[in-house]
């Protein structure tokens, strides 16, 4: 039930936002707005349900953090 309410609210925000985007390049802006809102919905639902989710920091945690630790050990730190 909680997920349905959240999806409905994001759907209403998507509908309202797309109606407000008018004029030149409005299709591109609508696509960008939809992608951002979809990403927010994904993170919101994963956070509420306690599911593992991927974000921008996942790449850093998976690849760059271990490489940094390896470099620090290699340098004697």
mmCIF file of C-alpha atoms in Angstrom:
data_model
loop_
_atom_site.group_PDB
_atom_site.id
_atom_site.type_symbol
_atom_site.label_atom_id
_atom_site.label_comp_id
_atom_site.label_asym_id
_atom_site.label_seq_id
_atom_site.Cartn_x
_atom_site.Cartn_y
_atom_site.Cartn_z
ATOM 1 C CA UNK A 1 0.000 0.000 0.000
ATOM 2 C CA UNK A 2 2.784 2.406 0.922
ATOM 3 C CA UNK A 3 4.588 1.767 -2.382
ATOM 4 C CA UNK A 4 1.407 2.395 -4.361
ATOM 5 C CA UNK A 5 0.924 5.791 -2.713
ATOM 6 C CA UNK A 6 4.521 6.785 -3.418
ATOM 7 C CA UNK A 7 4.271 5.693 -7.063
ATOM 8 C CA UNK A 8 1.006 7.623 -7.427
ATOM 9 C CA UNK A 9 2.585 10.771 -5.978
ATOM 10 C CA UNK A 10 5.582 10.500 -8.295
ATOM 11 C CA UNK A 11 3.188 9.939 -11.189
ATOM 12 C CA UNK A 12 1.305 13.106 -10.244
ATOM 13 C CA UNK A 13 4.602 15.015 -10.031
ATOM 14 C CA UNK A 14 5.589 13.680 -13.453
ATOM 15 C CA UNK A 15 2.260 14.699 -14.970
ATOM 16 C CA UNK A 16 2.367 18.177 -13.391
ATOM 17 C CA UNK A 17 6.010 18.733 -14.341
ATOM 18 C CA UNK A 18 5.556 17.642 -17.949
ATOM 19 C CA UNK A 19 2.602 19.989 -18.308
ATOM 20 C CA UNK A 20 4.719 22.879 -17.023
ATOM 21 C CA UNK A 21 7.529 22.190 -19.503
ATOM 22 C CA UNK A 22 6.531 23.988 -22.658
ATOM 23 C CA UNK A 23 8.253 25.756 -25.487
ATOM 24 C CA UNK A 24 11.415 25.105 -27.427
ATOM 25 C CA UNK A 25 13.224 21.835 -26.629
ATOM 26 C CA UNK A 26 10.350 20.760 -24.403
ATOM 27 C CA UNK A 27 10.643 17.105 -25.490
ATOM 28 C CA UNK A 28 14.257 16.930 -24.387
ATOM 29 C CA UNK A 29 13.428 18.621 -21.089
ATOM 30 C CA UNK A 30 10.555 16.220 -20.512
ATOM 31 C CA UNK A 31 12.825 13.247 -21.103
ATOM 32 C CA UNK A 32 15.442 14.648 -18.730
ATOM 33 C CA UNK A 33 12.798 15.405 -16.113
ATOM 34 C CA UNK A 34 11.325 11.922 -16.468
ATOM 35 C CA UNK A 35 14.742 10.289 -16.070
ATOM 36 C CA UNK A 36 15.561 12.299 -12.955
ATOM 37 C CA UNK A 37 12.161 11.603 -11.424
ATOM 38 C CA UNK A 38 12.431 7.907 -12.300
ATOM 39 C CA UNK A 39 15.850 7.699 -10.622
ATOM 40 C CA UNK A 40 14.452 9.426 -7.524
ATOM 41 C CA UNK A 41 11.534 6.982 -7.443
ATOM 42 C CA UNK A 42 13.930 4.031 -7.726
ATOM 43 C CA UNK A 43 16.082 5.282 -4.832
ATOM 44 C CA UNK A 44 13.031 6.140 -2.748
ATOM 45 C CA UNK A 45 11.429 2.710 -3.151
ATOM 46 C CA UNK A 46 14.700 0.878 -2.517
ATOM 47 C CA UNK A 47 15.284 2.937 0.613
ATOM 48 C CA UNK A 48 11.825 2.291 2.010
ATOM 49 C CA UNK A 49 11.885 -1.440 1.276
ATOM 50 C CA UNK A 50 15.463 -1.908 2.461
ATOM 51 C CA UNK A 51 16.676 -3.210 -0.894
ATOM 52 C CA UNK A 52 20.208 -2.856 -2.155
ATOM 53 C CA UNK A 53 20.381 -0.091 -4.721
ATOM 54 C CA UNK A 54 22.991 1.302 -7.037
ATOM 55 C CA UNK A 55 23.905 4.943 -7.051
ATOM 56 C CA UNK A 56 26.666 7.174 -8.307
ATOM 57 C CA UNK A 57 28.805 6.307 -5.289
ATOM 58 C CA UNK A 58 28.569 2.558 -6.036
ATOM 59 C CA UNK A 59 31.252 2.879 -8.718
ATOM 60 C CA UNK A 60 33.556 4.650 -6.280
ATOM 61 C CA UNK A 61 33.011 2.070 -3.538
ATOM 62 C CA UNK A 62 33.421 -0.892 -5.876
ATOM 63 C CA UNK A 63 36.521 0.175 -7.836
ATOM 64 C CA UNK A 64 38.300 3.271 -6.615
ATOM 65 C CA UNK A 65 38.263 2.625 -2.868
ATOM 66 C CA UNK A 66 40.020 -0.778 -3.139
ATOM 67 C CA UNK A 67 42.514 0.673 -5.601
ATOM 68 C CA UNK A 68 43.252 3.499 -3.184
ATOM 69 C CA UNK A 69 43.794 1.063 -0.329
ATOM 70 C CA UNK A 70 46.143 -0.994 -2.511
ATOM 71 C CA UNK A 71 48.157 2.093 -3.446
ATOM 72 C CA UNK A 72 48.406 3.168 0.193
ATOM 73 C CA UNK A 73 49.647 -0.302 1.209
ATOM 74 C CA UNK A 74 52.075 -0.330 -1.693
ATOM 75 C CA UNK A 75 53.505 3.015 -0.555
ATOM 76 C CA UNK A 76 53.947 1.659 2.967
ATOM 77 C CA UNK A 77 51.046 3.404 4.679
#
